[in-house]
């Protein structure tokens, strides 16, 4: 292990490392700025409550990143590791329905006493590790295009994961997990015609589970809040004091920032007009306080991580490395699009956090795990290139 660390640690991907750290620290600063008034006025806590909590989250996230970066990614193709990943995913998704509690309208949290976790966030990263391991093994055996033996089983697993997340119901996470799963499969080496068939089966399988729920449990699925979010998507100004309030005040924050912003800590919308400004709508506060420059910093950083991951995926010869890199890059890219699409009105709000920036313990720790895996793949890719 020592030899492995010495051999690979000197090939750290420093641009990737610095971008990850810079975004995480920038997010910590913006969480402090965005949450001060909300913590005091809504919860009666200290102004720095969410800042201190996120500081604790980062103190756990950075070691997780370091361990994942040094953990040889090839172990993810071992059967024991894949079984462990699946067990963690399904135990969490089942327990959240038995002992979980609601957060943001969905029963998606489990209280551990000392902390709370969100199993759907675990599933986002876990499904990448599982699918990459399964398909890389099939690729080695030359069975990657054997539908019944190689493709159907992991697709069934993915469908069940989507079903359990839908039952919470966390529609935003369900869509992200499904899209990320399909991206990993696209990078697996499956023939394109077979991939289209595969994608159709995933959609049809999810619909097979979901449609009965939609028909027989409409009151639980189509709640007033979710229908209100849909109405707000089409016309937020029609109900700007209720369901449209978050989008409308988000627009006001973005429009007030201009090029350079009002100044760090000077946001008006975070003072009670913009609900939960430190989570899903933190980019609106960034736009108001730091203007175009602040928004550009975040977007360029996230875009760099996504493009770095995709570049590694397209240039490495190892199928497992390719799928892991593509999976992590697509997860961060898709989640960023869903978050920004919701606050700008491009798509309906789904309650998805902005990677590395929004407040959230489970989110930053699992994202750090994913970044550690990407770093490990990047180091291996550098060594691979030097050998040649």
mmCIF file of C-alpha atoms in Angstrom:
data_model
loop_
_atom_site.group_PDB
_atom_site.id
_atom_site.type_symbol
_atom_site.label_atom_id
_atom_site.label_comp_id
_atom_site.label_asym_id
_atom_site.label_seq_id
_atom_site.Cartn_x
_atom_site.Cartn_y
_atom_site.Cartn_z
ATOM 1 C CA UNK A 1 0.000 0.000 0.000
ATOM 2 C CA UNK A 2 2.872 2.381 0.853
ATOM 3 C CA UNK A 3 4.442 1.743 -2.538
ATOM 4 C CA UNK A 4 1.094 2.390 -4.215
ATOM 5 C CA UNK A 5 0.692 5.717 -2.393
ATOM 6 C CA UNK A 6 4.251 6.799 -3.250
ATOM 7 C CA UNK A 7 3.803 5.804 -6.871
ATOM 8 C CA UNK A 8 0.466 7.480 -7.511
ATOM 9 C CA UNK A 9 0.354 10.376 -5.020
ATOM 10 C CA UNK A 10 3.056 12.270 -6.927
ATOM 11 C CA UNK A 11 0.716 12.266 -9.928
ATOM 12 C CA UNK A 12 -2.058 14.213 -8.195
ATOM 13 C CA UNK A 13 -4.326 16.126 -10.534
ATOM 14 C CA UNK A 14 -3.655 19.518 -8.940
ATOM 15 C CA UNK A 15 -6.068 21.563 -11.090
ATOM 16 C CA UNK A 16 -8.860 19.144 -10.144
ATOM 17 C CA UNK A 17 -7.830 19.230 -6.474
ATOM 18 C CA UNK A 18 -7.636 23.026 -6.290
ATOM 19 C CA UNK A 19 -10.980 23.437 -8.060
ATOM 20 C CA UNK A 20 -12.694 21.052 -5.638
ATOM 21 C CA UNK A 21 -11.201 22.803 -2.586
ATOM 22 C CA UNK A 22 -11.897 26.294 -3.960
ATOM 23 C CA UNK A 23 -15.566 25.517 -4.677
ATOM 24 C CA UNK A 24 -16.049 23.887 -1.256
ATOM 25 C CA UNK A 25 -14.523 26.830 0.624
ATOM 26 C CA UNK A 26 -16.381 29.346 -1.521
ATOM 27 C CA UNK A 27 -19.593 27.441 -0.761
ATOM 28 C CA UNK A 28 -18.793 27.599 2.978
ATOM 29 C CA UNK A 29 -18.410 31.390 2.805
ATOM 30 C CA UNK A 30 -21.639 31.819 0.833
ATOM 31 C CA UNK A 31 -23.561 29.511 3.203
ATOM 32 C CA UNK A 32 -22.520 31.800 6.064
ATOM 33 C CA UNK A 33 -23.617 34.880 4.155
ATOM 34 C CA UNK A 34 -26.888 33.397 2.866
ATOM 35 C CA UNK A 35 -28.027 31.712 6.092
ATOM 36 C CA UNK A 36 -27.378 34.304 8.804
ATOM 37 C CA UNK A 37 -30.793 36.005 8.771
ATOM 38 C CA UNK A 38 -32.632 32.732 8.129
ATOM 39 C CA UNK A 39 -30.974 31.000 11.100
ATOM 40 C CA UNK A 40 -31.877 33.833 13.490
ATOM 41 C CA UNK A 41 -35.337 34.835 12.235
ATOM 42 C CA UNK A 42 -36.783 31.425 11.376
ATOM 43 C CA UNK A 43 -35.089 29.017 13.793
ATOM 44 C CA UNK A 44 -33.924 31.341 16.568
ATOM 45 C CA UNK A 45 -30.389 29.960 16.310
ATOM 46 C CA UNK A 46 -27.054 31.736 16.226
ATOM 47 C CA UNK A 47 -26.295 33.592 13.001
ATOM 48 C CA UNK A 48 -23.373 31.260 12.246
ATOM 49 C CA UNK A 49 -25.281 28.012 12.938
ATOM 50 C CA UNK A 50 -25.344 26.703 9.357
ATOM 51 C CA UNK A 51 -21.774 27.902 8.810
ATOM 52 C CA UNK A 52 -20.539 25.862 11.781
ATOM 53 C CA UNK A 53 -22.519 22.822 10.669
ATOM 54 C CA UNK A 54 -21.072 23.012 7.158
ATOM 55 C CA UNK A 55 -17.596 23.433 8.664
ATOM 56 C CA UNK A 56 -18.135 20.126 10.476
ATOM 57 C CA UNK A 57 -19.403 18.592 7.226
ATOM 58 C CA UNK A 58 -16.255 19.695 5.394
ATOM 59 C CA UNK A 59 -14.055 18.355 8.203
ATOM 60 C CA UNK A 60 -15.556 14.948 7.380
ATOM 61 C CA UNK A 61 -15.731 15.449 3.615
ATOM 62 C CA UNK A 62 -12.034 16.282 3.054
ATOM 63 C CA UNK A 63 -10.756 13.057 4.714
ATOM 64 C CA UNK A 64 -13.343 11.075 2.721
ATOM 65 C CA UNK A 65 -11.968 12.672 -0.444
ATOM 66 C CA UNK A 66 -8.378 11.828 0.560
ATOM 67 C CA UNK A 67 -9.207 8.192 1.349
ATOM 68 C CA UNK A 68 -11.166 7.754 -1.896
ATOM 69 C CA UNK A 69 -8.334 9.381 -3.872
ATOM 70 C CA UNK A 70 -5.824 6.861 -2.496
ATOM 71 C CA UNK A 71 -8.139 3.837 -2.646
ATOM 72 C CA UNK A 72 -7.355 1.886 -5.853
ATOM 73 C CA UNK A 73 -10.425 2.292 -8.035
ATOM 74 C CA UNK A 74 -9.969 -1.189 -9.547
ATOM 75 C CA UNK A 75 -11.351 -2.664 -6.302
ATOM 76 C CA UNK A 76 -14.799 -1.401 -7.330
ATOM 77 C CA UNK A 77 -14.998 -4.229 -9.878
ATOM 78 C CA UNK A 78 -14.701 -6.901 -7.187
ATOM 79 C CA UNK A 79 -17.881 -8.840 -6.450
ATOM 80 C CA UNK A 80 -17.579 -8.292 -2.707
ATOM 81 C CA UNK A 81 -17.311 -4.524 -3.187
ATOM 82 C CA UNK A 82 -20.298 -4.458 -5.563
ATOM 83 C CA UNK A 83 -22.396 -6.448 -3.085
ATOM 84 C CA UNK A 84 -21.412 -4.042 -0.299
ATOM 85 C CA UNK A 85 -22.348 -1.008 -2.408
ATOM 86 C CA UNK A 86 -25.726 -2.534 -3.300
ATOM 87 C CA UNK A 87 -26.391 -3.447 0.330
ATOM 88 C CA UNK A 88 -25.687 0.125 1.482
ATOM 89 C CA UNK A 89 -27.944 1.569 -1.238
ATOM 90 C CA UNK A 90 -30.950 -0.665 -0.585
ATOM 91 C CA UNK A 91 -30.675 -0.707 3.218
ATOM 92 C CA UNK A 92 -30.776 3.089 3.179
ATOM 93 C CA UNK A 93 -33.628 3.306 0.666
ATOM 94 C CA UNK A 94 -35.713 0.770 2.615
ATOM 95 C CA UNK A 95 -35.011 2.227 6.068
ATOM 96 C CA UNK A 96 -35.975 5.734 4.958
ATOM 97 C CA UNK A 97 -39.536 4.451 4.406
ATOM 98 C CA UNK A 98 -39.617 2.767 7.821
ATOM 99 C CA UNK A 99 -37.893 5.231 10.134
ATOM 100 C CA UNK A 100 -37.252 8.252 7.907
ATOM 101 C CA UNK A 101 -38.684 11.727 8.263
ATOM 102 C CA UNK A 102 -39.828 14.347 5.789
ATOM 103 C CA UNK A 103 -37.562 17.098 4.566
ATOM 104 C CA UNK A 104 -38.580 19.460 1.766
ATOM 105 C CA UNK A 105 -41.822 17.561 1.149
ATOM 106 C CA UNK A 106 -40.336 14.060 0.756
ATOM 107 C CA UNK A 107 -39.619 11.401 3.372
ATOM 108 C CA UNK A 108 -35.981 11.281 2.391
ATOM 109 C CA UNK A 109 -34.001 11.623 5.631
ATOM 110 C CA UNK A 110 -32.881 9.200 8.353
ATOM 111 C CA UNK A 111 -32.011 10.567 11.791
ATOM 112 C CA UNK A 112 -28.991 8.748 13.256
ATOM 113 C CA UNK A 113 -29.077 10.756 16.480
ATOM 114 C CA UNK A 114 -25.730 12.467 15.954
ATOM 115 C CA UNK A 115 -26.511 13.339 12.320
ATOM 116 C CA UNK A 116 -29.034 12.872 9.514
ATOM 117 C CA UNK A 117 -28.358 11.196 6.181
ATOM 118 C CA UNK A 118 -30.172 11.233 2.863
ATOM 119 C CA UNK A 119 -30.106 7.741 1.256
ATOM 120 C CA UNK A 120 -30.966 9.079 -2.202
ATOM 121 C CA UNK A 121 -27.653 11.000 -2.168
ATOM 122 C CA UNK A 122 -25.867 7.751 -1.304
ATOM 123 C CA UNK A 123 -27.677 6.065 -4.201
ATOM 124 C CA UNK A 124 -26.424 8.679 -6.687
ATOM 125 C CA UNK A 125 -22.791 7.776 -6.064
ATOM 126 C CA UNK A 126 -23.445 4.118 -5.276
ATOM 127 C CA UNK A 127 -25.162 3.421 -8.586
ATOM 128 C CA UNK A 128 -22.099 4.769 -10.441
ATOM 129 C CA UNK A 129 -19.760 2.447 -8.532
ATOM 130 C CA UNK A 130 -22.050 -0.568 -8.979
ATOM 131 C CA UNK A 131 -22.796 -0.144 -12.689
ATOM 132 C CA UNK A 132 -19.171 0.636 -13.542
ATOM 133 C CA UNK A 133 -18.016 -2.496 -11.693
ATOM 134 C CA UNK A 134 -20.614 -4.780 -13.298
ATOM 135 C CA UNK A 135 -20.102 -3.606 -16.870
ATOM 136 C CA UNK A 136 -16.294 -3.557 -16.612
ATOM 137 C CA UNK A 137 -16.323 -7.225 -15.585
ATOM 138 C CA UNK A 138 -18.621 -8.098 -18.485
ATOM 139 C CA UNK A 139 -16.339 -6.137 -20.801
ATOM 140 C CA UNK A 140 -13.318 -8.186 -19.711
ATOM 141 C CA UNK A 141 -15.197 -11.399 -20.467
ATOM 142 C CA UNK A 142 -16.319 -10.149 -23.886
ATOM 143 C CA UNK A 143 -19.977 -10.350 -22.790
ATOM 144 C CA UNK A 144 -20.797 -6.649 -22.770
ATOM 145 C CA UNK A 145 -23.366 -6.985 -25.558
ATOM 146 C CA UNK A 146 -25.046 -10.094 -24.151
ATOM 147 C CA UNK A 147 -28.393 -8.610 -23.141
ATOM 148 C CA UNK A 148 -29.846 -11.376 -20.950
ATOM 149 C CA UNK A 149 -26.700 -12.181 -18.961
ATOM 150 C CA UNK A 150 -24.837 -8.868 -18.904
ATOM 151 C CA UNK A 151 -27.300 -6.025 -19.295
ATOM 152 C CA UNK A 152 -30.660 -7.077 -17.896
ATOM 153 C CA UNK A 153 -29.572 -7.717 -14.242
ATOM 154 C CA UNK A 154 -27.990 -4.281 -13.598
ATOM 155 C CA UNK A 155 -30.876 -2.600 -15.418
ATOM 156 C CA UNK A 156 -33.331 -4.334 -13.076
ATOM 157 C CA UNK A 157 -31.265 -3.130 -10.099
ATOM 158 C CA UNK A 158 -31.316 0.443 -11.425
ATOM 159 C CA UNK A 159 -35.081 0.259 -11.946
ATOM 160 C CA UNK A 160 -35.651 -0.862 -8.353
ATOM 161 C CA UNK A 161 -33.441 1.970 -7.061
ATOM 162 C CA UNK A 162 -35.504 4.469 -9.081
ATOM 163 C CA UNK A 163 -38.704 2.956 -7.720
ATOM 164 C CA UNK A 164 -37.642 3.260 -4.072
ATOM 165 C CA UNK A 165 -36.515 6.875 -4.558
ATOM 166 C CA UNK A 166 -39.812 7.644 -6.310
ATOM 167 C CA UNK A 167 -41.732 6.286 -3.315
ATOM 168 C CA UNK A 168 -40.217 8.920 -1.011
ATOM 169 C CA UNK A 169 -41.158 10.706 -3.365
ATOM 170 C CA UNK A 170 -37.959 12.494 -4.412
ATOM 171 C CA UNK A 171 -38.551 13.095 -8.101
ATOM 172 C CA UNK A 172 -35.472 15.274 -8.574
ATOM 173 C CA UNK A 173 -33.080 12.634 -7.242
ATOM 174 C CA UNK A 174 -34.910 9.912 -9.178
ATOM 175 C CA UNK A 175 -34.362 11.746 -12.471
ATOM 176 C CA UNK A 176 -30.688 12.405 -11.676
ATOM 177 C CA UNK A 177 -30.004 8.773 -10.703
ATOM 178 C CA UNK A 178 -31.745 7.507 -13.829
ATOM 179 C CA UNK A 179 -29.861 9.908 -16.114
ATOM 180 C CA UNK A 180 -26.511 9.166 -14.462
ATOM 181 C CA UNK A 181 -27.133 5.419 -14.729
ATOM 182 C CA UNK A 182 -27.790 5.760 -18.457
ATOM 183 C CA UNK A 183 -24.613 7.858 -18.864
ATOM 184 C CA UNK A 184 -22.513 5.147 -17.206
ATOM 185 C CA UNK A 185 -24.078 2.546 -19.493
ATOM 186 C CA UNK A 186 -23.395 4.729 -22.534
ATOM 187 C CA UNK A 187 -19.702 4.754 -21.570
ATOM 188 C CA UNK A 188 -19.624 0.976 -21.024
ATOM 189 C CA UNK A 189 -19.012 0.003 -24.640
ATOM 190 C CA UNK A 190 -22.502 -1.325 -25.342
ATOM 191 C CA UNK A 191 -23.535 -1.131 -29.001
ATOM 192 C CA UNK A 192 -25.624 1.987 -29.608
ATOM 193 C CA UNK A 193 -28.665 0.096 -30.903
ATOM 194 C CA UNK A 194 -28.571 -2.095 -27.826
ATOM 195 C CA UNK A 195 -28.157 1.007 -25.670
ATOM 196 C CA UNK A 196 -31.322 2.538 -27.125
ATOM 197 C CA UNK A 197 -33.153 -0.684 -26.324
ATOM 198 C CA UNK A 198 -31.676 -0.571 -22.843
ATOM 199 C CA UNK A 199 -32.746 3.048 -22.271
ATOM 200 C CA UNK A 200 -36.267 2.194 -23.407
ATOM 201 C CA UNK A 201 -36.421 -0.706 -20.958
ATOM 202 C CA UNK A 202 -35.283 1.529 -18.070
ATOM 203 C CA UNK A 203 -37.971 4.086 -18.887
ATOM 204 C CA UNK A 204 -40.621 1.401 -19.419
ATOM 205 C CA UNK A 205 -39.620 -0.455 -16.258
ATOM 206 C CA UNK A 206 -39.764 2.720 -14.191
ATOM 207 C CA UNK A 207 -43.151 3.562 -15.708
ATOM 208 C CA UNK A 208 -44.412 0.052 -14.906
ATOM 209 C CA UNK A 209 -43.732 0.678 -11.230
ATOM 210 C CA UNK A 210 -44.665 4.339 -11.157
ATOM 211 C CA UNK A 211 -47.959 4.400 -13.093
ATOM 212 C CA UNK A 212 -49.894 2.288 -10.552
ATOM 213 C CA UNK A 213 -48.693 4.644 -7.817
ATOM 214 C CA UNK A 214 -49.793 7.654 -9.843
ATOM 215 C CA UNK A 215 -53.215 6.078 -10.452
ATOM 216 C CA UNK A 216 -53.939 4.726 -6.978
ATOM 217 C CA UNK A 217 -52.042 7.189 -4.787
ATOM 218 C CA UNK A 218 -52.645 10.501 -6.492
ATOM 219 C CA UNK A 219 -53.110 12.367 -3.211
ATOM 220 C CA UNK A 220 -49.648 11.299 -2.002
ATOM 221 C CA UNK A 221 -47.870 11.946 -5.318
ATOM 222 C CA UNK A 222 -49.646 15.059 -6.581
ATOM 223 C CA UNK A 223 -49.595 17.043 -3.378
ATOM 224 C CA UNK A 224 -50.634 20.677 -3.270
ATOM 225 C CA UNK A 225 -47.000 21.707 -2.955
ATOM 226 C CA UNK A 226 -45.884 19.769 -6.043
ATOM 227 C CA UNK A 227 -48.796 21.008 -8.133
ATOM 228 C CA UNK A 228 -48.007 24.505 -6.902
ATOM 229 C CA UNK A 229 -44.399 24.123 -8.091
ATOM 230 C CA UNK A 230 -45.682 23.098 -11.503
ATOM 231 C CA UNK A 231 -47.976 26.140 -11.643
ATOM 232 C CA UNK A 232 -45.072 28.333 -10.541
ATOM 233 C CA UNK A 233 -42.973 26.962 -13.394
ATOM 234 C CA UNK A 234 -45.520 28.057 -16.000
ATOM 235 C CA UNK A 235 -46.400 31.394 -14.405
ATOM 236 C CA UNK A 236 -44.577 32.253 -11.157
ATOM 237 C CA UNK A 237 -45.912 35.831 -11.038
ATOM 238 C CA UNK A 238 -49.517 34.616 -10.886
ATOM 239 C CA UNK A 239 -49.009 33.428 -7.297
ATOM 240 C CA UNK A 240 -45.903 35.345 -6.242
ATOM 241 C CA UNK A 241 -46.831 35.373 -2.552
ATOM 242 C CA UNK A 242 -47.258 31.595 -2.313
ATOM 243 C CA UNK A 243 -45.855 28.919 -4.622
ATOM 244 C CA UNK A 244 -44.207 31.404 -6.944
ATOM 245 C CA UNK A 245 -42.469 33.269 -4.114
ATOM 246 C CA UNK A 246 -39.171 31.404 -4.304
ATOM 247 C CA UNK A 247 -38.767 31.776 -8.074
ATOM 248 C CA UNK A 248 -39.894 35.421 -8.131
ATOM 249 C CA UNK A 249 -37.580 36.444 -5.300
ATOM 250 C CA UNK A 250 -34.818 34.436 -6.942
ATOM 251 C CA UNK A 251 -35.333 36.505 -10.095
ATOM 252 C CA UNK A 252 -35.202 39.705 -8.033
ATOM 253 C CA UNK A 253 -31.943 38.600 -6.419
ATOM 254 C CA UNK A 254 -30.355 37.703 -9.762
ATOM 255 C CA UNK A 255 -31.545 40.942 -11.375
ATOM 256 C CA UNK A 256 -30.305 43.101 -8.481
ATOM 257 C CA UNK A 257 -26.739 41.814 -8.625
ATOM 258 C CA UNK A 258 -25.739 43.173 -11.992
ATOM 259 C CA UNK A 259 -22.119 42.805 -13.043
ATOM 260 C CA UNK A 260 -20.280 43.119 -9.716
ATOM 261 C CA UNK A 261 -23.102 42.549 -7.182
ATOM 262 C CA UNK A 262 -24.187 44.468 -4.098
ATOM 263 C CA UNK A 263 -21.246 43.201 -2.059
ATOM 264 C CA UNK A 264 -20.628 40.115 0.085
ATOM 265 C CA UNK A 265 -23.228 39.945 2.855
ATOM 266 C CA UNK A 266 -25.385 42.693 1.332
ATOM 267 C CA UNK A 267 -28.198 40.567 -0.148
ATOM 268 C CA UNK A 268 -31.713 41.869 0.520
ATOM 269 C CA UNK A 269 -33.639 38.801 -0.635
ATOM 270 C CA UNK A 270 -31.961 36.528 1.935
ATOM 271 C CA UNK A 271 -33.480 38.580 4.771
ATOM 272 C CA UNK A 272 -36.716 36.579 4.677
ATOM 273 C CA UNK A 273 -37.993 37.056 1.144
ATOM 274 C CA UNK A 274 -36.171 34.052 -0.334
ATOM 275 C CA UNK A 275 -37.027 30.789 1.513
ATOM 276 C CA UNK A 276 -34.068 28.553 2.471
ATOM 277 C CA UNK A 277 -31.529 30.789 0.666
ATOM 278 C CA UNK A 278 -28.573 28.627 1.750
ATOM 279 C CA UNK A 279 -29.769 25.449 0.008
ATOM 280 C CA UNK A 280 -31.390 25.174 -3.426
ATOM 281 C CA UNK A 281 -31.379 28.920 -4.179
ATOM 282 C CA UNK A 282 -27.895 29.801 -2.991
ATOM 283 C CA UNK A 283 -26.894 30.772 -6.543
ATOM 284 C CA UNK A 284 -29.483 33.568 -6.425
ATOM 285 C CA UNK A 285 -27.734 35.008 -3.350
ATOM 286 C CA UNK A 286 -24.357 34.649 -5.079
ATOM 287 C CA UNK A 287 -25.717 36.541 -8.099
ATOM 288 C CA UNK A 288 -27.125 39.311 -5.869
ATOM 289 C CA UNK A 289 -24.018 39.760 -3.730
ATOM 290 C CA UNK A 290 -21.187 39.011 -6.168
ATOM 291 C CA UNK A 291 -22.880 39.584 -9.517
ATOM 292 C CA UNK A 292 -21.800 38.023 -12.789
ATOM 293 C CA UNK A 293 -18.259 37.504 -11.472
ATOM 294 C CA UNK A 294 -19.445 35.329 -8.581
ATOM 295 C CA UNK A 295 -21.746 33.278 -10.801
ATOM 296 C CA UNK A 296 -18.969 32.866 -13.387
ATOM 297 C CA UNK A 297 -16.555 31.608 -10.714
ATOM 298 C CA UNK A 298 -18.963 28.829 -9.719
ATOM 299 C CA UNK A 299 -19.956 27.887 -13.269
ATOM 300 C CA UNK A 300 -16.373 27.818 -14.547
ATOM 301 C CA UNK A 301 -15.298 25.667 -11.590
ATOM 302 C CA UNK A 302 -18.118 23.161 -12.042
ATOM 303 C CA UNK A 303 -17.660 23.124 -15.821
ATOM 304 C CA UNK A 304 -13.951 22.419 -15.368
ATOM 305 C CA UNK A 305 -14.668 19.396 -13.150
ATOM 306 C CA UNK A 306 -17.236 18.035 -15.605
ATOM 307 C CA UNK A 307 -14.996 18.545 -18.654
ATOM 308 C CA UNK A 308 -11.994 17.097 -16.820
ATOM 309 C CA UNK A 309 -13.980 13.983 -15.986
ATOM 310 C CA UNK A 310 -15.286 13.598 -19.532
ATOM 311 C CA UNK A 311 -11.797 14.117 -20.980
ATOM 312 C CA UNK A 312 -10.414 11.358 -18.778
ATOM 313 C CA UNK A 313 -13.327 9.101 -19.748
ATOM 314 C CA UNK A 314 -12.741 9.651 -23.469
ATOM 315 C CA UNK A 315 -8.964 9.131 -23.385
ATOM 316 C CA UNK A 316 -8.437 6.245 -20.940
ATOM 317 C CA UNK A 317 -8.315 2.694 -22.259
ATOM 318 C CA UNK A 318 -9.564 1.084 -19.045
ATOM 319 C CA UNK A 319 -13.365 0.487 -19.247
ATOM 320 C CA UNK A 320 -13.782 0.739 -15.453
ATOM 321 C CA UNK A 321 -11.912 4.062 -15.314
ATOM 322 C CA UNK A 322 -13.924 5.330 -18.274
ATOM 323 C CA UNK A 323 -17.268 4.543 -16.650
ATOM 324 C CA UNK A 324 -16.300 5.911 -13.231
ATOM 325 C CA UNK A 325 -15.044 9.183 -14.721
ATOM 326 C CA UNK A 326 -18.086 9.524 -16.993
ATOM 327 C CA UNK A 327 -20.430 8.728 -14.106
ATOM 328 C CA UNK A 328 -18.958 11.287 -11.691
ATOM 329 C CA UNK A 329 -18.765 13.985 -14.387
ATOM 330 C CA UNK A 330 -22.335 13.374 -15.546
ATOM 331 C CA UNK A 331 -23.673 13.364 -11.971
ATOM 332 C CA UNK A 332 -22.138 16.757 -11.199
ATOM 333 C CA UNK A 333 -23.153 18.174 -14.580
ATOM 334 C CA UNK A 334 -26.739 16.920 -14.471
ATOM 335 C CA UNK A 335 -27.271 18.016 -10.859
ATOM 336 C CA UNK A 336 -25.899 21.474 -11.671
ATOM 337 C CA UNK A 337 -28.271 21.774 -14.627
ATOM 338 C CA UNK A 338 -31.282 20.659 -12.564
ATOM 339 C CA UNK A 339 -30.471 23.160 -9.790
ATOM 340 C CA UNK A 340 -29.800 26.133 -12.062
ATOM 341 C CA UNK A 341 -32.654 25.179 -14.384
ATOM 342 C CA UNK A 342 -35.063 25.287 -11.447
ATOM 343 C CA UNK A 343 -34.031 28.686 -10.095
ATOM 344 C CA UNK A 344 -33.962 30.278 -13.558
ATOM 345 C CA UNK A 345 -37.331 28.821 -14.580
ATOM 346 C CA UNK A 346 -36.023 26.555 -17.356
ATOM 347 C CA UNK A 347 -37.448 23.474 -15.631
ATOM 348 C CA UNK A 348 -39.805 22.966 -12.633
ATOM 349 C CA UNK A 349 -38.268 23.198 -9.155
ATOM 350 C CA UNK A 350 -37.188 19.829 -7.782
ATOM 351 C CA UNK A 351 -35.307 20.715 -4.581
ATOM 352 C CA UNK A 352 -31.849 19.677 -5.803
ATOM 353 C CA UNK A 353 -28.744 21.254 -4.262
ATOM 354 C CA UNK A 354 -25.935 22.969 -6.192
ATOM 355 C CA UNK A 355 -22.836 20.711 -6.016
ATOM 356 C CA UNK A 356 -20.160 21.851 -3.494
ATOM 357 C CA UNK A 357 -21.938 25.167 -2.884
ATOM 358 C CA UNK A 358 -25.300 24.471 -1.200
ATOM 359 C CA UNK A 359 -25.596 23.574 2.479
ATOM 360 C CA UNK A 360 -25.865 19.855 3.206
ATOM 361 C CA UNK A 361 -23.790 17.237 4.992
ATOM 362 C CA UNK A 362 -24.731 14.121 3.033
ATOM 363 C CA UNK A 363 -24.387 16.008 -0.242
ATOM 364 C CA UNK A 364 -20.878 17.400 0.320
ATOM 365 C CA UNK A 365 -19.557 14.135 1.816
ATOM 366 C CA UNK A 366 -20.861 11.996 -1.058
ATOM 367 C CA UNK A 367 -19.693 14.523 -3.645
ATOM 368 C CA UNK A 368 -16.253 14.426 -1.992
ATOM 369 C CA UNK A 369 -16.270 10.631 -2.210
ATOM 370 C CA UNK A 370 -17.099 10.882 -5.922
ATOM 371 C CA UNK A 371 -14.364 13.490 -6.439
ATOM 372 C CA UNK A 372 -11.888 11.228 -4.656
ATOM 373 C CA UNK A 373 -12.739 8.394 -7.039
ATOM 374 C CA UNK A 374 -12.298 10.756 -10.005
ATOM 375 C CA UNK A 375 -8.932 11.888 -8.602
ATOM 376 C CA UNK A 376 -7.799 8.272 -8.265
ATOM 377 C CA UNK A 377 -8.824 7.554 -11.844
ATOM 378 C CA UNK A 378 -7.011 10.707 -12.996
ATOM 379 C CA UNK A 379 -3.792 9.668 -11.216
ATOM 380 C CA UNK A 380 -3.967 6.209 -12.785
ATOM 381 C CA UNK A 381 -4.604 7.824 -16.185
ATOM 382 C CA UNK A 382 -1.446 9.958 -15.794
ATOM 383 C CA UNK A 383 0.655 6.911 -14.877
ATOM 384 C CA UNK A 384 -0.852 5.033 -17.816
ATOM 385 C CA UNK A 385 0.187 7.838 -20.197
ATOM 386 C CA UNK A 386 3.721 7.991 -18.749
ATOM 387 C CA UNK A 387 4.169 4.240 -19.320
ATOM 388 C CA UNK A 388 3.371 4.714 -22.983
#
